[in-house]
Coordinates of C-alpha atoms and ligand atoms in Angstrom, one line a residue:
M84 CA -0.3 0.1 0.1
T85 CA 1.3 3.2 -0.8
V86 CA 0.5 6.2 2.0
R87 CA -1.2 8.8 0.2
S88 CA -1.7 11.9 3.3
R89 CA -3.8 15.1 2.8
F90 CA -4.1 18.3 4.0
A91 CA -7.0 19.9 3.5
P92 CA -7.1 23.3 4.7
S93 CA -10.2 26.0 4.0
P94 CA -9.2 29.2 3.0
T95 CA -10.7 31.3 5.4
G96 CA -7.6 33.4 7.0
Y97 CA -4.2 32.7 6.6
L98 CA -2.5 29.0 7.9
H99 CA -2.5 29.1 11.6
I100 CA 0.3 27.5 13.2
G101 CA -2.1 25.2 14.4
G102 CA -3.0 23.8 10.8
A103 CA 1.0 24.4 9.8
R104 CA 1.4 21.0 12.9
T105 CA -1.2 19.1 10.6
A106 CA 0.6 20.3 6.8
L107 CA 3.4 19.3 8.8
Y108 CA 2.2 15.3 10.1
A109 CA 0.5 14.7 7.3
W110 CA 3.8 16.1 4.8
A111 CA 6.2 13.8 7.2
Y112 CA 3.6 10.7 7.4
A113 CA 3.6 10.4 3.6
R114 CA 7.7 11.2 3.3
R115 CA 7.9 9.0 5.6
H116 CA 6.6 6.1 3.9
G117 CA 7.9 6.8 0.7
G118 CA 4.2 8.2 -0.5
Q119 CA 2.8 10.8 -1.2
F120 CA 0.9 14.1 0.1
I121 CA -2.3 16.4 -1.8
L122 CA -2.9 19.8 -0.8
R123 CA -6.7 20.1 -0.9
I124 CA -8.3 23.5 -0.6
E125 CA -11.7 23.2 1.2
D126 CA -13.1 26.4 -0.9
T127 CA -17.1 25.3 -0.8
D128 CA -18.1 27.9 2.0
V129 CA -18.3 30.6 -0.3
E130 CA -19.1 33.6 1.9
R131 CA -15.8 33.2 3.9
S132 CA -13.5 31.5 1.4
T133 CA -11.4 34.4 -0.6
P134 CA -8.7 34.3 -3.1
E135 CA -6.7 35.9 -0.5
A136 CA -6.8 33.0 2.0
V137 CA -5.7 31.0 -0.8
Q138 CA -2.5 32.5 -1.0
A139 CA -1.8 32.9 2.4
I140 CA -1.5 28.7 2.5
V141 CA -0.5 28.5 -0.8
D142 CA 2.8 31.3 0.9
G143 CA 2.8 30.1 4.5
M144 CA 3.5 26.3 3.5
Q145 CA 6.5 27.4 0.7
W146 CA 8.0 28.8 3.6
L147 CA 8.0 26.0 6.0
G148 CA 9.5 23.9 3.0
L149 CA 6.1 21.7 2.7
Q150 CA 5.6 20.4 -1.0
H151 CA 2.5 18.8 -2.1
D152 CA 3.2 15.7 -4.7
E153 CA -0.4 16.5 -6.0
G154 CA -2.7 19.2 -6.1
P155 CA -3.5 21.8 -4.9
F156 CA -6.9 20.7 -6.0
F157 CA -10.2 23.0 -5.1
Q158 CA -13.8 21.6 -4.0
M159 CA -15.5 23.9 -6.0
Q160 CA -14.6 23.0 -9.4
R161 CA -15.3 19.3 -8.4
M162 CA -19.0 20.0 -8.3
P163 CA -19.9 17.8 -11.2
R164 CA -18.2 14.7 -9.2
Y165 CA -19.9 15.8 -6.0
K166 CA -23.3 15.9 -8.1
E167 CA -22.5 12.9 -9.6
V168 CA -22.1 10.7 -7.2
I169 CA -24.6 11.6 -5.2
A170 CA -26.9 10.7 -8.6
Q171 CA -24.9 7.6 -8.1
M172 CA -26.4 7.3 -4.1
L173 CA -29.9 8.1 -5.1
D174 CA -29.5 4.8 -7.5
A175 CA -28.0 2.6 -5.1
G176 CA -31.0 2.8 -3.1
T177 CA -28.3 4.7 -0.3
A178 CA -29.4 8.4 -0.5
Y179 CA -32.5 9.6 -0.6
R180 CA -34.5 12.2 -1.6
C181 CA -36.1 14.4 1.0
Y182 CA -39.0 17.1 0.9
T183 CA -39.6 18.1 4.8
T184 CA -39.8 21.6 4.8
P185 CA -37.4 23.8 7.2
A186 CA -41.3 24.9 9.1
E187 CA -41.7 21.1 9.2
L188 CA -38.7 20.3 11.2
D189 CA -39.1 23.5 13.4
A190 CA -42.4 21.4 14.3
L191 CA -40.6 18.4 14.5
R192 CA -38.3 19.8 16.7
D193 CA -40.0 21.5 19.2
A194 CA -42.2 18.6 19.6
Q195 CA -39.5 15.8 20.4
R196 CA -37.9 18.3 22.7
A197 CA -41.3 18.5 24.6
R198 CA -41.2 14.8 24.7
G199 CA -37.9 15.4 26.2
E200 CA -36.3 13.6 23.4
K201 CA -32.6 14.7 21.5
P202 CA -34.0 16.2 18.6
R203 CA -33.4 14.8 15.2
Y204 CA -35.0 14.3 11.4
D205 CA -37.8 11.0 12.2
G206 CA -36.6 9.2 8.8
R207 CA -40.9 10.6 7.1
W208 CA -38.7 10.4 3.7
R209 CA -36.7 7.3 4.4
P210 CA -37.8 5.0 2.0
E211 CA -38.0 1.8 3.2
D212 CA -39.1 -2.2 2.6
G213 CA -42.8 -2.1 2.7
K214 CA -43.4 1.2 3.4
T215 CA -45.2 4.0 1.6
L216 CA -43.9 7.0 1.9
P217 CA -45.8 10.7 1.9
A218 CA -47.0 11.6 -1.3
V219 CA -44.2 14.0 -3.2
P220 CA -45.7 17.6 -2.6
E221 CA -45.7 20.4 -5.2
G222 CA -43.0 23.1 -5.9
I223 CA -40.5 22.3 -2.8
N224 CA -36.7 21.4 -4.0
P225 CA -36.2 18.6 -1.5
V226 CA -32.4 17.8 0.0
I227 CA -30.7 14.9 -0.8
R228 CA -30.0 13.0 2.9
F229 CA -27.8 9.6 3.4
R230 CA -29.5 6.6 4.8
N231 CA -27.8 5.7 7.8
P232 CA -27.4 2.1 9.1
I233 CA -29.8 2.4 11.6
G234 CA -28.2 -0.7 14.6
G235 CA -24.7 -0.7 15.5
A236 CA -22.3 1.3 15.8
V237 CA -19.4 3.1 13.8
A238 CA -15.9 1.9 14.9
W239 CA -12.1 3.1 14.0
E240 CA -8.7 3.1 15.8
D241 CA -8.0 6.7 15.8
G242 CA -4.0 6.9 15.3
V243 CA -3.9 9.2 18.6
K244 CA -6.9 8.7 20.6
G245 CA -7.0 5.2 20.5
R246 CA -10.5 3.5 19.7
I247 CA -13.3 5.4 19.2
E248 CA -17.1 3.6 18.8
I249 CA -20.6 5.8 18.1
A250 CA -23.5 4.3 18.0
N251 CA -25.3 4.5 14.4
A252 CA -28.5 5.3 16.4
E253 CA -26.7 9.1 17.3
L254 CA -26.6 9.7 13.7
D255 CA -29.0 11.5 12.0
D256 CA -29.4 10.4 8.6
L257 CA -27.2 13.7 7.2
I258 CA -27.9 16.6 4.6
I259 CA -25.5 15.3 2.0
A260 CA -26.8 17.8 -0.9
R261 CA -28.8 21.1 0.2
G262 CA -32.9 22.2 -1.9
D263 CA -30.5 23.7 -4.4
G264 CA -28.9 20.7 -5.4
T265 CA -25.0 21.8 -3.5
P266 CA -23.2 19.2 -1.9
T267 CA -22.1 19.6 2.0
Y268 CA -19.6 19.6 3.5
N269 CA -18.7 16.0 5.1
F270 CA -20.2 14.6 1.8
C271 CA -17.3 16.6 -0.4
V272 CA -14.3 15.0 2.1
C273 CA -15.8 11.6 1.5
V274 CA -15.9 12.1 -2.3
D275 CA -12.3 13.4 -2.0
D276 CA -10.7 11.0 -0.3
W277 CA -12.2 8.2 -1.6
D278 CA -11.2 9.5 -5.1
M279 CA -8.0 11.1 -3.9
K280 CA -7.4 7.5 -2.6
I281 CA -6.0 8.8 0.8
T282 CA -4.9 6.3 3.4
H283 CA -4.1 8.6 6.2
V284 CA -6.3 11.2 7.7
I285 CA -4.2 13.3 9.8
R286 CA -6.3 16.1 10.9
G287 CA -7.3 18.1 13.6
D288 CA -9.5 16.6 16.3
D289 CA -12.3 19.5 15.7
H290 CA -13.0 16.3 13.3
V291 CA -13.8 13.6 15.2
N292 CA -18.0 14.0 15.0
N293 CA -17.8 14.1 11.8
T294 CA -15.4 10.9 11.4
P295 CA -18.7 8.3 11.8
R296 CA -20.3 9.9 9.5
Q297 CA -17.8 10.7 7.2
I298 CA -16.6 6.6 7.5
N299 CA -20.6 5.8 7.0
I300 CA -20.9 7.2 3.7
L301 CA -17.3 6.0 2.7
K302 CA -18.7 2.3 3.6
A303 CA -21.7 3.2 1.4
L304 CA -20.0 3.8 -1.8
G305 CA -17.8 0.7 -1.5
A306 CA -14.6 2.8 -0.5
E307 CA -11.7 1.8 1.3
V308 CA -12.0 4.0 5.0
P309 CA -8.5 5.3 5.3
V310 CA -6.8 5.3 8.8
Y311 CA -8.0 8.5 10.5
A312 CA -5.6 9.9 13.3
H313 CA -7.0 13.1 15.2
L314 CA -4.3 15.8 16.7
S315 CA -5.6 17.4 19.8
M316 CA -5.3 21.6 19.8
I317 CA -3.1 23.7 20.6
L318 CA -3.1 26.1 23.8
G319 CA -1.6 29.2 24.0
D320 CA 1.1 30.0 26.9
D321 CA -1.9 30.8 29.2
G322 CA -3.5 27.7 28.7
Q323 CA -6.6 29.1 26.7
K324 CA -7.3 27.9 23.0
L325 CA -4.5 29.8 20.9
S326 CA -6.0 33.0 19.5
K327 CA -4.9 36.3 17.5
R328 CA -4.7 37.7 21.1
H329 CA -1.5 35.5 21.9
G330 CA 0.2 37.3 19.3
A331 CA 1.5 35.4 16.5
V332 CA -0.6 32.8 15.0
S333 CA -0.1 33.2 11.0
V334 CA 2.7 30.8 10.3
M335 CA 3.7 33.7 8.0
D336 CA 4.5 36.2 11.4
Y337 CA 6.9 34.0 12.2
P338 CA 9.6 35.2 9.3
A339 CA 8.0 38.6 9.9
K340 CA 9.2 38.5 13.5
G341 CA 12.4 36.7 13.2
Y342 CA 11.9 33.1 13.5
L343 CA 13.8 30.7 11.6
R344 CA 12.2 28.2 8.8
D345 CA 14.0 25.5 10.4
A346 CA 13.1 26.2 14.0
V347 CA 10.1 26.6 13.9
L348 CA 9.5 23.2 12.2
N349 CA 11.2 21.4 14.2
Y350 CA 9.4 23.2 17.2
L351 CA 6.2 22.3 15.1
A352 CA 7.5 18.8 14.9
R353 CA 8.2 18.7 19.1
L354 CA 4.7 20.6 19.7
G355 CA 2.3 17.1 20.5
W356 CA 4.8 14.6 19.2
S357 CA 8.2 13.2 20.4
H358 CA 11.3 10.8 19.8
G359 CA 13.1 10.1 23.1
D360 CA 14.8 13.4 24.4
D361 CA 15.8 15.0 21.3
E362 CA 14.7 18.6 21.1
V363 CA 16.8 19.5 18.0
F364 CA 16.8 17.7 14.8
S365 CA 16.4 18.5 11.4
M366 CA 13.4 17.5 9.3
E367 CA 15.4 15.4 7.9
Q368 CA 15.4 13.2 10.6
F369 CA 11.7 14.2 11.3
C370 CA 10.8 12.7 8.3
Q371 CA 12.9 9.0 9.6
W372 CA 11.5 9.0 12.9
F373 CA 7.7 10.6 12.4
D374 CA 5.2 7.9 13.5
L375 CA 1.4 8.4 15.0
D376 CA 1.9 6.5 17.8
H377 CA 4.2 8.9 19.7
I378 CA 1.8 12.0 19.2
T379 CA 0.2 13.1 22.5
P380 CA -3.4 12.8 22.3
S381 CA -3.6 15.8 25.3
A382 CA -2.9 19.1 24.2
A383 CA -0.3 21.3 23.5
Q384 CA 0.2 24.3 25.1
F385 CA 2.6 26.6 23.0
N386 CA 6.2 28.0 25.1
T387 CA 7.1 31.1 23.2
E388 CA 10.4 30.7 25.7
K389 CA 11.4 27.6 24.1
L390 CA 11.3 28.5 20.6
N391 CA 12.9 31.3 21.2
W392 CA 15.4 28.8 22.6
L393 CA 15.4 27.0 19.7
N394 CA 15.7 29.7 17.4
H395 CA 18.9 30.9 18.7
E396 CA 20.3 26.8 19.0
Y397 CA 19.7 27.4 15.4
I398 CA 21.0 31.1 14.8
K399 CA 24.3 29.6 16.6
K400 CA 24.6 26.6 13.9
T401 CA 24.0 29.0 11.0
E402 CA 26.8 30.5 8.5
P403 CA 28.0 34.1 9.0
A404 CA 27.3 34.8 5.6
E405 CA 23.5 32.7 5.8
L406 CA 22.4 34.9 8.5
A407 CA 23.4 38.3 6.9
T408 CA 20.8 37.0 4.2
L409 CA 18.6 36.2 6.4
V410 CA 18.9 39.0 8.7
A411 CA 19.2 42.4 5.7
P412 CA 15.4 42.3 5.3
H413 CA 14.5 43.0 8.9
L414 CA 17.5 45.8 8.9
A415 CA 15.6 47.0 5.5
T416 CA 12.6 47.1 8.0
L417 CA 14.5 49.1 10.2
A418 CA 15.2 51.7 8.1
I419 CA 19.4 50.4 8.3
D420 CA 21.4 50.4 5.3
A421 CA 24.2 47.5 5.9
S422 CA 26.0 48.9 2.4
S423 CA 26.9 51.8 4.9
G424 CA 29.0 50.0 7.4
P425 CA 31.1 47.0 7.7
P426 CA 30.2 43.9 5.8
L427 CA 27.4 42.1 7.8
A428 CA 28.3 39.0 7.4
R429 CA 31.1 39.8 10.2
V430 CA 28.4 41.3 11.9
T431 CA 26.2 38.7 12.2
E432 CA 29.1 36.6 12.9
L433 CA 29.6 39.2 16.6
L434 CA 25.3 39.0 17.4
R435 CA 24.6 35.4 16.6
E436 CA 25.8 33.7 20.4
R437 CA 23.6 36.3 21.8
T438 CA 20.5 37.3 19.6
P439 CA 17.6 34.6 19.5
T440 CA 16.0 36.2 16.7
L441 CA 16.4 37.9 13.6
V442 CA 14.5 41.1 14.6
E443 CA 17.1 41.2 17.5
M444 CA 19.5 40.0 15.9
A445 CA 19.5 43.5 13.7
E446 CA 18.1 46.0 16.1
A447 CA 21.7 44.7 17.6
A448 CA 23.2 45.1 14.4
R449 CA 22.1 48.9 14.5
Y450 CA 25.2 50.7 15.8
F451 CA 27.7 49.2 13.5
Y452 CA 25.4 51.4 10.8
L453 CA 24.3 54.2 12.6
R454 CA 26.6 56.0 14.9
P455 CA 25.2 56.1 18.2
A456 CA 24.2 59.0 20.5
L457 CA 26.4 59.9 22.8
N458 CA 24.4 58.9 26.1
A459 CA 25.4 61.5 28.6
E460 CA 24.3 59.2 31.7
L461 CA 26.2 56.5 30.2
L462 CA 29.3 58.4 29.8
K463 CA 29.0 60.5 33.4
L464 CA 29.4 57.2 35.2
H465 CA 31.8 55.9 33.4
L466 CA 33.9 57.9 31.4
V467 CA 36.4 59.0 34.4
D468 CA 39.7 59.7 36.2
P469 CA 42.2 58.2 35.6
A470 CA 40.4 55.9 33.0
K471 CA 39.6 59.3 30.8
H472 CA 43.3 60.4 31.0
A473 CA 44.4 56.7 29.5
L474 CA 41.8 56.9 26.9
Y475 CA 43.3 60.1 25.5
E476 CA 46.4 58.3 25.3
L477 CA 45.1 55.1 23.5
V478 CA 43.0 57.4 20.9
N479 CA 47.1 58.4 19.7
A480 CA 47.9 54.8 20.2
F481 CA 45.1 53.4 18.0
A482 CA 46.3 56.1 15.5
S483 CA 49.2 53.6 14.4
T484 CA 48.4 50.0 15.7
N485 CA 47.2 47.2 13.4
W486 CA 43.6 46.8 13.1
T487 CA 42.8 43.3 14.0
K488 CA 41.5 42.5 17.2
A489 CA 44.4 41.2 18.6
D490 CA 46.3 43.9 18.1
I491 CA 43.7 45.7 19.4
S492 CA 43.3 44.3 22.5
A493 CA 47.2 44.4 22.9
A494 CA 46.6 48.0 23.3
I495 CA 43.8 48.6 25.5
K496 CA 46.1 45.6 28.3
A497 CA 49.0 48.3 27.6
A498 CA 47.3 51.3 28.7
V499 CA 45.3 49.3 31.5
A500 CA 48.7 48.2 32.9
K501 CA 50.6 51.7 32.4
H502 CA 47.9 53.5 34.0
A503 CA 47.3 50.7 37.0
L504 CA 43.9 50.3 36.0
K505 CA 41.5 47.1 35.9
M506 CA 40.4 46.2 32.4
P507 CA 36.5 47.2 33.0
Q508 CA 37.8 50.9 33.7
L509 CA 38.9 50.9 30.0
M510 CA 36.5 48.6 28.9
M511 CA 33.2 50.2 29.9
P512 CA 33.6 54.1 28.7
L513 CA 35.1 52.5 25.7
R514 CA 31.4 50.5 25.2
V515 CA 29.7 53.3 25.7
M516 CA 31.4 55.7 23.3
V517 CA 31.3 53.2 20.4
T518 CA 28.1 51.9 21.0
G519 CA 26.6 54.0 23.3
Q520 CA 25.5 51.0 25.1
T521 CA 27.3 48.8 27.9
Q522 CA 25.6 45.4 26.8
T523 CA 27.6 44.3 23.9
P524 CA 30.0 41.4 22.2
A525 CA 33.9 42.2 23.2
I526 CA 34.6 45.7 22.9
D527 CA 38.6 44.6 20.5
A528 CA 36.2 42.7 18.6
I529 CA 33.6 45.1 18.1
M530 CA 36.2 48.2 17.0
D531 CA 37.8 46.0 14.3
V532 CA 34.7 45.4 12.8
L533 CA 33.5 48.5 12.7
G534 CA 37.0 49.7 11.0
R535 CA 40.0 52.2 12.5
E536 CA 38.3 55.4 11.5
E537 CA 34.7 55.2 12.7
T538 CA 35.6 53.4 15.8
L539 CA 38.2 56.8 16.7
A540 CA 35.9 59.3 15.2
R541 CA 33.4 58.0 18.0
I542 CA 36.0 57.9 21.2
K543 CA 37.3 60.9 20.2
S544 CA 33.9 62.5 20.0
G545 CA 33.1 61.2 23.2
L546 CA 35.9 61.9 24.7
A547 CA 35.2 65.9 23.0
S548 CA 32.0 65.5 25.4
Ligands
LIG858 N1 -11.0 22.0 6.0 C1 -11.2 21.5 7.3 C2 -10.3 22.3 8.0 O1 -10.2 23.4 7.9 C3 -10.4 20.4 7.2 C4 -10.8 19.1 7.2 C5 -10.4 17.5 7.2 O2 -8.6 17.4 6.8 O3 -11.1 16.3 6.8 O4 -10.8 22.2 8.9

């Protein structure tokens, strides 16, 4: 059997981070088993579906690198097929026309409630052997209902939640086409999964209630029933359902906030699935390891701190030149012109140990490209005698120092020794004059990258202040 999994988003907004995890798991499952991954756009809710949302899904999947093997298929383009299957079901007797009007249904439900019963369709138009159906009324477009089995139960071995069983008595005869002939959601999903030969349905557990209905329809169609695996939802940092108020919920918010693709994928892979104690792993490894058995049935909680930690792990091991390419758009967002200063790769090499996201890296890079304003308060605190005197001498020494990190460092050390100072007594005022702040990478390294001319200009203006 060739594994065929699918991701079937409804294009009604952005690609949600939870949807991305679903897509990742379905994709990885197909990769693991050398199968196919299918992208299907479920756009039958015409009121809420938009072309922009379709584009957002495509963009999100592309950024994540979750390449589909087939599709995207659009349900709206498959209407003739759904109608064809409905016609076949009417012929086969697995579906029937129901002429009950909305008013009659309301009356039926009221009467059931009054008797203390659960409201449900009473099967009045359901054909049975030996039963006489009501006379077909004039001028009513019937809905089409699925003839759900009456006795017994529907059961499946859920890949995540274990065995689930629902009595057929709990299931109404589902409307599979409306009065105007348009097929309904659950029915389209069945025809699609059947036609697309889906073997594994990995989706959010908000669909668990649809599954018994879908299994019954698939069986009536003579289709293979796929394996179902329902993923628990993702909660926010605070334990509430993940929503906009938690900040980044759209996949595309993550690149904008300076997260690396591999870090986001790695984070999502671990969000509800585990492989021993492994925390940092590549997608290649994930595709070799991923299985349904190690998906956690309980809800996963989003943890921004952990994502930041993971992102930093990836930043630290990314080559400076690649980091330069990745951080460049973030510098542009901050209106920092990277052509006005040292090569960006030298800057990213200095900063990568300290900045967990690309946005923070871009902010930290600012003083390499824009001369910081003198911070009077910090200068007053750190630019004090006897260090001040030593710094005047050091400026002169710097004019002829070989401009390498080692020689700059040696010059500073010599000044410290000569004036019997402690290292921080020179390092701190230098930091403040050169970068405008006190928390930075090693100052000799910064000065080396910044260049002699700009460094001396900054120190001189600091000393003159
Ligand atoms: N279109 C559904 C959703 O976006 C998914 C349906 C499915 O995977 O079966 O929630």
